[in-house]
mmCIF file of C-alpha atoms and ligand atoms in Angstrom:
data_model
loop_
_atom_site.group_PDB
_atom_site.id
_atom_site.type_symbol
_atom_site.label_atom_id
_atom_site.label_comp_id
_atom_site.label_asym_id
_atom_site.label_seq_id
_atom_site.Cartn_x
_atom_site.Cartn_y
_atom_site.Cartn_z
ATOM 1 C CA UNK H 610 -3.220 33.336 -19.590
ATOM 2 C CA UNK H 611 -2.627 36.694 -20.217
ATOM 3 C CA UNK H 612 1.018 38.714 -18.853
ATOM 4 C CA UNK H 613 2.753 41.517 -19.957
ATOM 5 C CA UNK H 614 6.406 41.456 -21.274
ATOM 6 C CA UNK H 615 6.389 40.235 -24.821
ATOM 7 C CA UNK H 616 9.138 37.280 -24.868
ATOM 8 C CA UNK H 617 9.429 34.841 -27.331
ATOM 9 C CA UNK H 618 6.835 31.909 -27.522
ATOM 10 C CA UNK H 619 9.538 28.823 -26.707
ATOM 11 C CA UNK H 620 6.235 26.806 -25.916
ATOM 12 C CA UNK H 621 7.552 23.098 -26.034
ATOM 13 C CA UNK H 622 5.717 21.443 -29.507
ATOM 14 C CA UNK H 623 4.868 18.394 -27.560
ATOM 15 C CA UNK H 624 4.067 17.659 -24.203
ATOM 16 C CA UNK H 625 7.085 17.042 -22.021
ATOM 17 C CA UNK H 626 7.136 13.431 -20.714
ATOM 18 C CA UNK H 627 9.781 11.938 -18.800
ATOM 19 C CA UNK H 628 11.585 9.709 -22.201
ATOM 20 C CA UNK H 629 11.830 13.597 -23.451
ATOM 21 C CA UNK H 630 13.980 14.393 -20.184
ATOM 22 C CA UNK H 631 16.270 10.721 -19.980
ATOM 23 C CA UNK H 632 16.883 12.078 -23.632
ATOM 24 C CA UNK H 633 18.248 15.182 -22.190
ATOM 25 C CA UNK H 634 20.359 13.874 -20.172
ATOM 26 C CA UNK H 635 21.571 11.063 -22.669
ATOM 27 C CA UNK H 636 22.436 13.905 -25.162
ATOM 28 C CA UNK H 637 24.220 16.585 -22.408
ATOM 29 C CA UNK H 638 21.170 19.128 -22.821
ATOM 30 C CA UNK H 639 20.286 21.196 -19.609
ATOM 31 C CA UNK H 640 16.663 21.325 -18.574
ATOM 32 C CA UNK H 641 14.954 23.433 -16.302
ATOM 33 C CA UNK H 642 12.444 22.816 -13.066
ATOM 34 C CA UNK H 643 10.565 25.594 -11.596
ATOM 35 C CA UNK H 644 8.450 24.986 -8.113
ATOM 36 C CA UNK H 645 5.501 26.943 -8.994
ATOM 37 C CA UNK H 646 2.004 27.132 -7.146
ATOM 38 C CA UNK H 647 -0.721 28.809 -9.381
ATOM 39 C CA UNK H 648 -2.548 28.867 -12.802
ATOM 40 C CA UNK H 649 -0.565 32.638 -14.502
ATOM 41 C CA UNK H 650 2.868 31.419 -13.346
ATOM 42 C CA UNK H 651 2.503 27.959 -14.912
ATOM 43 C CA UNK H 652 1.233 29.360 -17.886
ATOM 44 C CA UNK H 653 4.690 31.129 -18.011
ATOM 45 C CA UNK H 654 6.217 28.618 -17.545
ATOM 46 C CA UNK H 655 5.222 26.992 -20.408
ATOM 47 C CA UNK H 656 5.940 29.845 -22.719
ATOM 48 C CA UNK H 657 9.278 30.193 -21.511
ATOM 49 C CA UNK H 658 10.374 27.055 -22.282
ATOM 50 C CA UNK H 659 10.748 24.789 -18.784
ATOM 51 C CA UNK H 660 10.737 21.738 -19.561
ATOM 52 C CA UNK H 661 9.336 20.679 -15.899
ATOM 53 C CA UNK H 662 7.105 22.393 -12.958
ATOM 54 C CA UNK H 663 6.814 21.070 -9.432
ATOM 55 C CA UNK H 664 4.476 22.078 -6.754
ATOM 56 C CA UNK H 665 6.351 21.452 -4.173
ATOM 57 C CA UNK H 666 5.785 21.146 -0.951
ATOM 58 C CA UNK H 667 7.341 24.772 -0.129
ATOM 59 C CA UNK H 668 4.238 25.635 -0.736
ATOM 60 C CA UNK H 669 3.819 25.428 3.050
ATOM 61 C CA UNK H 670 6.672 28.528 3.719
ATOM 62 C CA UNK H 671 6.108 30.194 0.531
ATOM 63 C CA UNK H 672 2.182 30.843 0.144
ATOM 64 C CA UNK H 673 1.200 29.824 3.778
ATOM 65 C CA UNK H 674 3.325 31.492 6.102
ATOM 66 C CA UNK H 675 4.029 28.036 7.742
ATOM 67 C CA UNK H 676 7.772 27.952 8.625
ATOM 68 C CA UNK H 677 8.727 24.262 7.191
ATOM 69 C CA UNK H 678 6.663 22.040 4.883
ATOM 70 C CA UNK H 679 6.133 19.723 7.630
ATOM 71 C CA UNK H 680 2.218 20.764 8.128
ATOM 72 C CA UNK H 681 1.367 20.838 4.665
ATOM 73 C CA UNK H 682 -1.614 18.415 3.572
ATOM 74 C CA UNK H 683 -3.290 16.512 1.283
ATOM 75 C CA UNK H 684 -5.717 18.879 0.438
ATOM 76 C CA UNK H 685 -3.550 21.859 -0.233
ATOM 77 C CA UNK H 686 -1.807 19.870 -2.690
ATOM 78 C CA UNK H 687 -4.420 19.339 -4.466
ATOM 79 C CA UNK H 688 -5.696 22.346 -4.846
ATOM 80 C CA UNK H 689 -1.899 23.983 -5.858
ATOM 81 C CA UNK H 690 -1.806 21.058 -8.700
ATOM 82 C CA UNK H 691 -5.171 21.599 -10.208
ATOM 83 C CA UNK H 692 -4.320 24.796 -10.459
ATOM 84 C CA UNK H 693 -0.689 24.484 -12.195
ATOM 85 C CA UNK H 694 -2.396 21.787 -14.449
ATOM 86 C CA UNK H 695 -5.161 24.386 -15.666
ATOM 87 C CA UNK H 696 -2.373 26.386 -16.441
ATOM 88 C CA UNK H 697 0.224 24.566 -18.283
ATOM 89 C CA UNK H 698 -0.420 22.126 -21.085
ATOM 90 C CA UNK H 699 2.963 20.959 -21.665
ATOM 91 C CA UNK H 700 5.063 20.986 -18.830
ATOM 92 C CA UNK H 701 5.575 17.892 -17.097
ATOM 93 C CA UNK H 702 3.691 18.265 -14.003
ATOM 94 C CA UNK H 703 5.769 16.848 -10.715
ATOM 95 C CA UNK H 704 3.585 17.017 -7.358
ATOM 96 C CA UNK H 705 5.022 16.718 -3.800
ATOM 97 C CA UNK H 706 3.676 14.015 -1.794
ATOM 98 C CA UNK H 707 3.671 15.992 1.834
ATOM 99 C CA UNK H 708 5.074 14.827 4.971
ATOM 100 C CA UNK H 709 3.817 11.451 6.575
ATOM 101 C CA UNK H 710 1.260 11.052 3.449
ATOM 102 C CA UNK H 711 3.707 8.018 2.297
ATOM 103 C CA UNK H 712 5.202 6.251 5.181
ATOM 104 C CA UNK H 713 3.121 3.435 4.632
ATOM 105 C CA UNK H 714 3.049 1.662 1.229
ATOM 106 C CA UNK H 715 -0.376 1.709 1.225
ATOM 107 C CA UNK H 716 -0.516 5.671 2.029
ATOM 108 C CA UNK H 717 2.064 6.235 -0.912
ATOM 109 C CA UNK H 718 -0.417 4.492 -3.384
ATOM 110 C CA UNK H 719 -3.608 5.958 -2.334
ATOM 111 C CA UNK H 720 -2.093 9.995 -2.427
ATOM 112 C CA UNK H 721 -0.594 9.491 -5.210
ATOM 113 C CA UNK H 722 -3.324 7.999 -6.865
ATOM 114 C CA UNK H 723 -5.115 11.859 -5.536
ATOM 115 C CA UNK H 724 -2.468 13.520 -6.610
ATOM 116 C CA UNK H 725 -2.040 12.159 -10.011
ATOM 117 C CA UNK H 726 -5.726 12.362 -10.677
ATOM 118 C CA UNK H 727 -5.381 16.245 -9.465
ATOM 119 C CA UNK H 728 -3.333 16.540 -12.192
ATOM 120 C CA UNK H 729 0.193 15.675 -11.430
ATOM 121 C CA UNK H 730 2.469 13.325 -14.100
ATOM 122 C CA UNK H 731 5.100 12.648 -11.802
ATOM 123 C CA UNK H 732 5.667 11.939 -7.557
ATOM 124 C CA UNK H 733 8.359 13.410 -5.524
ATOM 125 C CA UNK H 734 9.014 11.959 -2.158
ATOM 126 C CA UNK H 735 11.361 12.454 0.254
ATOM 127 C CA UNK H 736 14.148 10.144 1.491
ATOM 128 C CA UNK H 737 16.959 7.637 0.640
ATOM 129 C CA UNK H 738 16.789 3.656 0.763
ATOM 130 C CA UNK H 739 13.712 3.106 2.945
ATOM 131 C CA UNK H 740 11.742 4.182 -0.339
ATOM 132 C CA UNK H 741 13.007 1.667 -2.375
ATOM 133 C CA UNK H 742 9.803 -0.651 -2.252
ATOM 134 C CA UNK H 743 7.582 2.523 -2.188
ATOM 135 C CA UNK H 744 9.224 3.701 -5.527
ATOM 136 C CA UNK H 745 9.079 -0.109 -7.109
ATOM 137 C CA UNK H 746 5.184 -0.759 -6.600
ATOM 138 C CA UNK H 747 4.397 2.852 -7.566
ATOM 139 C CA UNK H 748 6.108 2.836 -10.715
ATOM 140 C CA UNK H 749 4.991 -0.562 -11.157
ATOM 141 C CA UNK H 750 1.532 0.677 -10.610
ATOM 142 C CA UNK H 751 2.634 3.407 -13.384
ATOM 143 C CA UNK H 752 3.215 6.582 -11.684
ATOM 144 C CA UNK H 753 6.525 7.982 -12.234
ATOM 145 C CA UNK H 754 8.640 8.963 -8.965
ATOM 146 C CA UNK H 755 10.675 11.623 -8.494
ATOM 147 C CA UNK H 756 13.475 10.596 -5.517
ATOM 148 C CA UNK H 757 15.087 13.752 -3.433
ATOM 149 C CA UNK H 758 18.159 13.109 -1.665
ATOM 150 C CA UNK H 759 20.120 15.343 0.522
ATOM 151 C CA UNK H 760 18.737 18.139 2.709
ATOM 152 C CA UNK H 761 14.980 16.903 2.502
ATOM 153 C CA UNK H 762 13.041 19.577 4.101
ATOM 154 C CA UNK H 763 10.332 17.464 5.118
ATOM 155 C CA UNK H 764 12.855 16.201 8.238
ATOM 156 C CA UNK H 765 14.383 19.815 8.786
ATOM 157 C CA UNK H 766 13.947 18.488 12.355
ATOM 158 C CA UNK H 767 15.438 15.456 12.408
ATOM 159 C CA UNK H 768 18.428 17.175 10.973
ATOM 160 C CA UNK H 769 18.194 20.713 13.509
ATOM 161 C CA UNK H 770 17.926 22.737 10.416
ATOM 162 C CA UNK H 771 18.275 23.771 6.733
ATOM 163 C CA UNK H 772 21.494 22.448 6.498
ATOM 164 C CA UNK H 773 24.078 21.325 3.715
ATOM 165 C CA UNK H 774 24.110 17.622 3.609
ATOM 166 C CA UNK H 775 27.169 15.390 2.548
ATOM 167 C CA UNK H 776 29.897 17.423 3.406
ATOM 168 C CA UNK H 777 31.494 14.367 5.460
ATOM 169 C CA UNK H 778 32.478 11.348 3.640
ATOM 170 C CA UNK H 779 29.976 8.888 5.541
ATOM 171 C CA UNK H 780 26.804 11.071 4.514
ATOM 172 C CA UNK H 781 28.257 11.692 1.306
ATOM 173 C CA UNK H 782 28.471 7.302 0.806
ATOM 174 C CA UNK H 783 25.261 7.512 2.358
ATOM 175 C CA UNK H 784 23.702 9.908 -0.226
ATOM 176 C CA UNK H 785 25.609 8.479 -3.394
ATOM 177 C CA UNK H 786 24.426 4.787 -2.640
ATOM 178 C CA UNK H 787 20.811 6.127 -1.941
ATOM 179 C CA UNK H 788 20.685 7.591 -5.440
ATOM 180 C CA UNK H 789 21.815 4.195 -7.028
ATOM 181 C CA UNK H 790 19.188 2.158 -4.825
ATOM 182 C CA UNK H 791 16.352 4.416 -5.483
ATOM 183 C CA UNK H 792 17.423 4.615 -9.215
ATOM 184 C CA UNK H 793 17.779 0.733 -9.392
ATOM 185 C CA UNK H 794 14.152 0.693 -7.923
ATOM 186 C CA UNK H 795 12.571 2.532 -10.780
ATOM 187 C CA UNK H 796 12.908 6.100 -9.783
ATOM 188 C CA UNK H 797 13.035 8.104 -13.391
ATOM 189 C CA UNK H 798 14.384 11.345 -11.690
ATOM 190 C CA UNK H 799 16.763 12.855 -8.633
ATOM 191 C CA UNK H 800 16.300 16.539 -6.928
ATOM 192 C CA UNK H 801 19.619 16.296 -4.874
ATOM 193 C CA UNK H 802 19.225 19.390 -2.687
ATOM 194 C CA UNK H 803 22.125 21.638 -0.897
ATOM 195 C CA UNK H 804 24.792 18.801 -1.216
ATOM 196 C CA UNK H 805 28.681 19.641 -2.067
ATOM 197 C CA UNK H 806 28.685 20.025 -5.898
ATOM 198 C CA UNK H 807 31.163 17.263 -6.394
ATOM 199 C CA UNK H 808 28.805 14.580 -4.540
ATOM 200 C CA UNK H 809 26.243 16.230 -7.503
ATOM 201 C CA UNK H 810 28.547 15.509 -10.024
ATOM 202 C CA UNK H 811 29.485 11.979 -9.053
ATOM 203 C CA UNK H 812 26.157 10.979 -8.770
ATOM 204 C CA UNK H 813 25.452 12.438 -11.831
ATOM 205 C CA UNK H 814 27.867 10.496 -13.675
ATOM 206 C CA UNK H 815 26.703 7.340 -11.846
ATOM 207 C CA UNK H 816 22.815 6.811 -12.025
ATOM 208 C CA UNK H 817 21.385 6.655 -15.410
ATOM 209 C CA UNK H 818 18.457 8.993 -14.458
ATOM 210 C CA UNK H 819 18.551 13.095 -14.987
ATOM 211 C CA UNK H 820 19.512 14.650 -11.828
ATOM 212 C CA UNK H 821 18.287 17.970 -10.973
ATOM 213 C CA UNK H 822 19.843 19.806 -8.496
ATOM 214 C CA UNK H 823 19.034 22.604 -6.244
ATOM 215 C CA UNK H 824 22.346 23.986 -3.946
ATOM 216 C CA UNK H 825 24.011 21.453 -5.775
ATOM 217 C CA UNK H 826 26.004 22.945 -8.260
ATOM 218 C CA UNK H 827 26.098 23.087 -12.225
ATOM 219 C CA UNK H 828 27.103 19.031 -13.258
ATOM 220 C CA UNK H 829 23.645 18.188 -12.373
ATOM 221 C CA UNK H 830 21.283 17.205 -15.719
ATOM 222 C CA UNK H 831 18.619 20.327 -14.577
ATOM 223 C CA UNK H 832 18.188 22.579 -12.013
ATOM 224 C CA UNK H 833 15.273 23.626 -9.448
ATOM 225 C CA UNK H 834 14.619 26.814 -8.022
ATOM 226 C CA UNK H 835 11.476 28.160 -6.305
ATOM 227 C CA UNK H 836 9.246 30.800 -7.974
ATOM 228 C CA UNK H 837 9.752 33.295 -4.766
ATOM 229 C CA UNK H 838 13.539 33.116 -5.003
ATOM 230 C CA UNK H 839 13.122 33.536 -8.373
ATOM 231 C CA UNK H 840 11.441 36.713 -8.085
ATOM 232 C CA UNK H 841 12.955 38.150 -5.095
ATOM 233 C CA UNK H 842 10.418 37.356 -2.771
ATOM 234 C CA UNK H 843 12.370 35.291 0.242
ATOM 235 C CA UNK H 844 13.364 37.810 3.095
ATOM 236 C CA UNK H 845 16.278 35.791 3.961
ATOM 237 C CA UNK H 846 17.019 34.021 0.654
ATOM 238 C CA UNK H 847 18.997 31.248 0.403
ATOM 239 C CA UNK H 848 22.782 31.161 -0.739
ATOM 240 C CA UNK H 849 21.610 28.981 -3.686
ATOM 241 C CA UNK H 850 19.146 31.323 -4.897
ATOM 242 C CA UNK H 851 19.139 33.865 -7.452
ATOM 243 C CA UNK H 852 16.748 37.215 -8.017
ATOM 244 C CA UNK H 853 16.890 37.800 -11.603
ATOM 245 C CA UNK H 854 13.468 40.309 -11.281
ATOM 246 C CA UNK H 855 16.433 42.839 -10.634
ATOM 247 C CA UNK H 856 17.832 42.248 -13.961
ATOM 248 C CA UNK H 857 15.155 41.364 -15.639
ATOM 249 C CA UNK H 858 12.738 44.273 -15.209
ATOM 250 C CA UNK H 859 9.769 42.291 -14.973
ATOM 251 C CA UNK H 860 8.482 38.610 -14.512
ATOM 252 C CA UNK H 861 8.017 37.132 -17.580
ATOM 253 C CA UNK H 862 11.683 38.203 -18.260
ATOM 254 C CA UNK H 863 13.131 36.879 -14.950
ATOM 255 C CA UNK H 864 11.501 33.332 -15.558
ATOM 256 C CA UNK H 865 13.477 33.263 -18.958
ATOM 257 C CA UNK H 866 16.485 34.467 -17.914
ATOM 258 C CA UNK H 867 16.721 31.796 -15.369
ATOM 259 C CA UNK H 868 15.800 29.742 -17.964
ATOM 260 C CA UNK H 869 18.477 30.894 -20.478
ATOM 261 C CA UNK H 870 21.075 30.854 -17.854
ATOM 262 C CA UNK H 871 20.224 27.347 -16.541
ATOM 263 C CA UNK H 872 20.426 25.837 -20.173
ATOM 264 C CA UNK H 873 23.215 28.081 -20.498
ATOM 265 C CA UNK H 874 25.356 26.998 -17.695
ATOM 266 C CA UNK H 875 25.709 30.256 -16.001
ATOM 267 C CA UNK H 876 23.516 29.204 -13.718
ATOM 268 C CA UNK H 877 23.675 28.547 -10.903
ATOM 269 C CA UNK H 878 27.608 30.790 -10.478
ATOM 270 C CA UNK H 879 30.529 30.186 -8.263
ATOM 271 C CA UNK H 880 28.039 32.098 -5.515
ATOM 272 C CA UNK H 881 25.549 29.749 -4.839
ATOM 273 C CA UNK H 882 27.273 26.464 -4.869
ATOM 274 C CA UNK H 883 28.779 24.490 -1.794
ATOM 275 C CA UNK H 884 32.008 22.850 -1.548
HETATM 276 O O1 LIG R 1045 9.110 21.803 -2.330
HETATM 277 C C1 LIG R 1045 9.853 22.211 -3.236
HETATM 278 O O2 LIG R 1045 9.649 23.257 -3.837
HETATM 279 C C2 LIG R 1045 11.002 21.376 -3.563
HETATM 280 C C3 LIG R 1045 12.077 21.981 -4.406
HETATM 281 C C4 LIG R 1045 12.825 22.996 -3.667
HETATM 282 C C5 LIG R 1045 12.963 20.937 -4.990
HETATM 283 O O3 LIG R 1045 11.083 20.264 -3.119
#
């Protein structure tokens, strides 16, 4: 997939799997998520190193115009991860399952039977303890799950908005305890999104599966950020976000940056953290 600014070739030797990233973690080495929609960016991806691309559900907001992931479907998804697996060889491919597509045990195992056959390696779903049977008989059934924990966009309305989750000590039990349950039920990875960064770091410390964190400060194992925040494309971006296409110059050199930084440390800064 051809692009333009001539960085490095930190293509990954092998495929990416998910033992690759519990090593990670196990030997304190940051890795690196990107939510990414299309063929040319995941090819980037790749070359630059990430160890892990999502399509996420954001897909909704940030290629649809819709204004929460909540009416994203089936069929969108797979279209977004055939295209990121045409892309990217080895990445490990993570695919959303959308809103409502897994409420049901038998739901969760037939889309993510559609999405893994799209393409995807990995399922993220939404939501704390209620899962824990839905992660059990899917890994079981040998598809990987991805748990997210904290601001899950998917009930923006339940909670009245995008808003930082865990900042009271109830939520914050709430959130920690989720994490164990979910991990104890075979989940193999943790997006904990806009939570205080020293709920990230505790729960970090406490589950033996890589966290990766998005608003969630820099103890987490990885960290996430969306393509369009990457790049400067969000019109009202949020606090966790960082542009580095103003740095950078171009994008093949604002994907590695944020790579470099991640694995780096320096990202995410004192900035875009929570307290
Ligand atoms: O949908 C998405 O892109 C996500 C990330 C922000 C973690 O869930």
């Amino acid at each position: 997939m051809p692009y333009s600014s001539p960085i490095p070739d930190n293509t990954p030797a092998k495929p990416v799997t998910i033992k690759t990233l519990h090593k990670r973690k196990a030997d304190g080495e940051k890795f690196v998520m990107i939510s990414l929609y299309d063929a040319p960016m995941a090819a980037m991806a790749q070359k630059c190193g990430v160890e892990t691309v999502l399509i996420g559900d954001s897909l909704g907001m940030t290629v649809l115009g819709y204004q929460s992931t909540v009416p994203v479907t089936m069929e969108q998804m797979i279209y977004h991860v055939e295209a990121v697996a045409r892309g990217n060889q080895k990445s490990l491919i993570i695919a959303d399952l959308p809103f409502m597509t897994y409420a049901t045990l038998e739901d969760a195992l037939k889309n993510a039977t559609r999405l893994m056959q799209a393409g995807a390696q990995v399922i993220k779903i939404e939501g704390g303890r209620w899962l824990a049977d839905t992660v059990r008989r899917l890994s079981e059934c040998g598809i990987p799950v991805c748990a997210h924990l904290g601001l899950t966009p998917q009930a923006v309305n339940k909670f009245g908005g995008f808003r930082v989750q865990g900042r009271d000590p109830e939520r914050a039990q709430e959130i920690a305890e989720d994490a164990r349950i979910l991990a104890e039920a075979g989940a193999e990875l943790a997006v904990l999104e806009c939570i205080p960064s020293a709920l990230a770091a505790q729960i970090t410390r406490d589950v033996p599966i890589p966290t990766v964190g998005i608003g969630a400060g820099r103890d987490t194992d990885a960290q996430v950020l969306v393509i369009n925040d990457i790049l400067g494309l969000t019109e009202q971006p949020p606090k966790f976000a960082k542009n580095f296409l103003v740095e950078a110059g171009d994008i093949p050199g604002a994907m590695k940056q944020y790579v470099d930084d991640v694995k780096a440390g320096t990202f995410p800064g004192d900035e875009h953290i929570f307290l």
